[in-house]
PDB file of C-alpha atoms in Angstrom:
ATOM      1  CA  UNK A  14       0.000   0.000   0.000  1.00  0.00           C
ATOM      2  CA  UNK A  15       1.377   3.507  -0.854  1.00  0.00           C
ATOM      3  CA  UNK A  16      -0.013   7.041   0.546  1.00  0.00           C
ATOM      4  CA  UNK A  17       0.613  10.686  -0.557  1.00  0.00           C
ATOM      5  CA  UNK A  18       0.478  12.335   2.233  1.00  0.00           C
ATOM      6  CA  UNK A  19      -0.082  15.922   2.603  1.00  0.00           C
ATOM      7  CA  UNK A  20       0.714  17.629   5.331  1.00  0.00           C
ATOM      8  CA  UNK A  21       1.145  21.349   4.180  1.00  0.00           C
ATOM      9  CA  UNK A  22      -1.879  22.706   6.167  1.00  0.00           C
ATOM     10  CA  UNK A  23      -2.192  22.411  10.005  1.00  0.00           C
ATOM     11  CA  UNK A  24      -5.647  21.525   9.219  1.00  0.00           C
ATOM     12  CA  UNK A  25      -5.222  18.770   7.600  1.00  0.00           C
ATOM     13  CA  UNK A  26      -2.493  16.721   9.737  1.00  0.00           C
ATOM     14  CA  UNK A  27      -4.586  15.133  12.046  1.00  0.00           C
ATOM     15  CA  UNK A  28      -7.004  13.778   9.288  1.00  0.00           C
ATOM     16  CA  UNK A  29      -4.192  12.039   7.670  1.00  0.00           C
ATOM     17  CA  UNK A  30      -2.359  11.117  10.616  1.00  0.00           C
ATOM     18  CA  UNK A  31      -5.867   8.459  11.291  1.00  0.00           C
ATOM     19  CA  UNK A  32      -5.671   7.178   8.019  1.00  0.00           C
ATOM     20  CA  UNK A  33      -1.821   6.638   8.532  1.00  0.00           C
ATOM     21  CA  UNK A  34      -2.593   4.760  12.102  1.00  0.00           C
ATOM     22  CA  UNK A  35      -4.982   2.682  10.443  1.00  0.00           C
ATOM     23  CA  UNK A  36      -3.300   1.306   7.167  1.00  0.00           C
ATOM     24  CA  UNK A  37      -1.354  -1.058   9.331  1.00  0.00           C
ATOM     25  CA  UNK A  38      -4.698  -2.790  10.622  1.00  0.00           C
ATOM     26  CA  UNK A  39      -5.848  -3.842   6.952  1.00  0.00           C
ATOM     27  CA  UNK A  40      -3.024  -6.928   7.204  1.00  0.00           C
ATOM     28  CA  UNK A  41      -0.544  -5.384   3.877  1.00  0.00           C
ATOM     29  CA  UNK A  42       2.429  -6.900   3.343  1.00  0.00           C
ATOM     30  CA  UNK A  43       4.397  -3.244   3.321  1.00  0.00           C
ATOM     31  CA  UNK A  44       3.019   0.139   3.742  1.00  0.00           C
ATOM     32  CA  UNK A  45       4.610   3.377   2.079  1.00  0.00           C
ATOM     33  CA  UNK A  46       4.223   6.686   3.293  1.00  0.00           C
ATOM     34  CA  UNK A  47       5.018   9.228   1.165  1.00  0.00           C
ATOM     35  CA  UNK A  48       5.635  13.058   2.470  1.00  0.00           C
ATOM     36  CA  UNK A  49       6.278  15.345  -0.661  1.00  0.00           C
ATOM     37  CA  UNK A  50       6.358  18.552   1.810  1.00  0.00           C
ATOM     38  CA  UNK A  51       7.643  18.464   5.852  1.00  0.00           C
ATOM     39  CA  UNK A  52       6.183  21.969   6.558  1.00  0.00           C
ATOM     40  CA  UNK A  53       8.068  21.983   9.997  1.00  0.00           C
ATOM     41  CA  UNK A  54      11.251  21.527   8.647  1.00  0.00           C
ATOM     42  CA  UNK A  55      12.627  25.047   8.927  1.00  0.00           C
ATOM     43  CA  UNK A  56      11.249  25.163  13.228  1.00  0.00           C
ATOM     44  CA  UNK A  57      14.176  22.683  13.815  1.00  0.00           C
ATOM     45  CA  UNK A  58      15.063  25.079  16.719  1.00  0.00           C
ATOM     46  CA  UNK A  59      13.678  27.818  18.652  1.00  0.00           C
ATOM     47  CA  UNK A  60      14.884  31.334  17.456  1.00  0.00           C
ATOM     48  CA  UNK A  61      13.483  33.528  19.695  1.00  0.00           C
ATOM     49  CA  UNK A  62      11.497  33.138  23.200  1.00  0.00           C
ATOM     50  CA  UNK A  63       8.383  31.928  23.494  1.00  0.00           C
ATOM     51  CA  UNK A  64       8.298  30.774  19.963  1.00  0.00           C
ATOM     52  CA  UNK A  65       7.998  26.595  19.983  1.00  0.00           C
ATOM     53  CA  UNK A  66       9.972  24.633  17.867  1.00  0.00           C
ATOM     54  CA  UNK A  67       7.596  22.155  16.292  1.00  0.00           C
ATOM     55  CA  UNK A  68      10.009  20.088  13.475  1.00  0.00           C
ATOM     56  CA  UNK A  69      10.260  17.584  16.369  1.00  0.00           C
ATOM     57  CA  UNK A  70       6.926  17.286  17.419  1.00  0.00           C
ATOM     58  CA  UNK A  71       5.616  16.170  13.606  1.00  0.00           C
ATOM     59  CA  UNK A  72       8.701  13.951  13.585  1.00  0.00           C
ATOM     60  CA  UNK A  73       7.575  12.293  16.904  1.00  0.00           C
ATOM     61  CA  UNK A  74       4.058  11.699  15.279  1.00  0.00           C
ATOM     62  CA  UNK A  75       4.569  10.689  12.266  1.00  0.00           C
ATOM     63  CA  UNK A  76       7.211   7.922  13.930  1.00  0.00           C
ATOM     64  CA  UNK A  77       4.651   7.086  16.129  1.00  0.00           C
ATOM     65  CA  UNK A  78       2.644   4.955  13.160  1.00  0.00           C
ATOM     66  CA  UNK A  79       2.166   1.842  14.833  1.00  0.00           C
ATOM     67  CA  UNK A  80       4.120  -1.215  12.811  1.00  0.00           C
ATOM     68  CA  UNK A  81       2.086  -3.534  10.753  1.00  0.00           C
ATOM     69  CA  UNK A  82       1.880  -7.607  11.240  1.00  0.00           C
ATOM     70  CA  UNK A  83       5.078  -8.098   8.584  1.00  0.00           C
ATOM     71  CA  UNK A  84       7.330  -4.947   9.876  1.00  0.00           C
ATOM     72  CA  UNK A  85       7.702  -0.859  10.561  1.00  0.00           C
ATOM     73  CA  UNK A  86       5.648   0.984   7.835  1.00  0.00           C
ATOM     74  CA  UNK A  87       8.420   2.788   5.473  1.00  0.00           C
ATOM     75  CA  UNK A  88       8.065   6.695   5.254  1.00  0.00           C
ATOM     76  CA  UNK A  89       9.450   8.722   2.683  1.00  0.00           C
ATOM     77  CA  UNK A  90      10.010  12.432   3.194  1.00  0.00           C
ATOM     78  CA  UNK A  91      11.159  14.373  -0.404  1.00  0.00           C
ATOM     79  CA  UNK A  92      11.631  17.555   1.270  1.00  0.00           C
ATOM     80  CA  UNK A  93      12.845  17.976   4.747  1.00  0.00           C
ATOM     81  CA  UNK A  94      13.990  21.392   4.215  1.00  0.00           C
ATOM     82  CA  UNK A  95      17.382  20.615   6.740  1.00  0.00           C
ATOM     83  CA  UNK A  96      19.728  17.987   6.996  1.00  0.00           C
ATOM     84  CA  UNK A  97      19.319  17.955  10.821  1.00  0.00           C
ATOM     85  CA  UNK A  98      15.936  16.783  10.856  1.00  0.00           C
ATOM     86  CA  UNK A  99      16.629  13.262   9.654  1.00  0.00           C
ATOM     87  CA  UNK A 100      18.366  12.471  13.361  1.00  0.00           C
ATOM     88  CA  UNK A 101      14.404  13.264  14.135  1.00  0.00           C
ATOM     89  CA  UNK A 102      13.085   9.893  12.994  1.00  0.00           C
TER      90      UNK A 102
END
């Protein structure tokens, strides 16, 4: 199974973040996720105070995708913006 996922608008991540969760319940032999956009990528570090760094938080949810029966479902990010935020997943 491959998804596109989207996750450009705020509004949108949670609504693909379910469908994500739930592709590893239908029993696939290897699940894809593909991310053409990681919006957070540039907040990998807070720049001034009270302003939250958030490129870690959407890395800690999208690696929370629970595994299927035959392994880890495979995510694919095209752009990540930085080269720090692959130590994120």
């Amino acid at each position: 199974v491959a998804f596109l996922a989207d996750l450009s608008n705020p509004r949108n991540i949670f609504e693909q973040y379910a469908i994500m969760c739930a592709l590893p319940h239908f029993l696939s032999k290897k699940i894809k996720i593909f991310v053409g956009y990681f919006p957070t990528g540039t907040m990998e570090r807070s720049e001034e105070y009270g302003r939250i760094a958030t490129a870690k938080s959407l890395a800690r949810l999208l690696s929370s995708i629970p595994s299927g029966q035959h392994g880890p479902v495979q995510i694919c990010i095209c752009d990540i913006h930085t080269l720090q935020n692959k130590f994120y997943f």
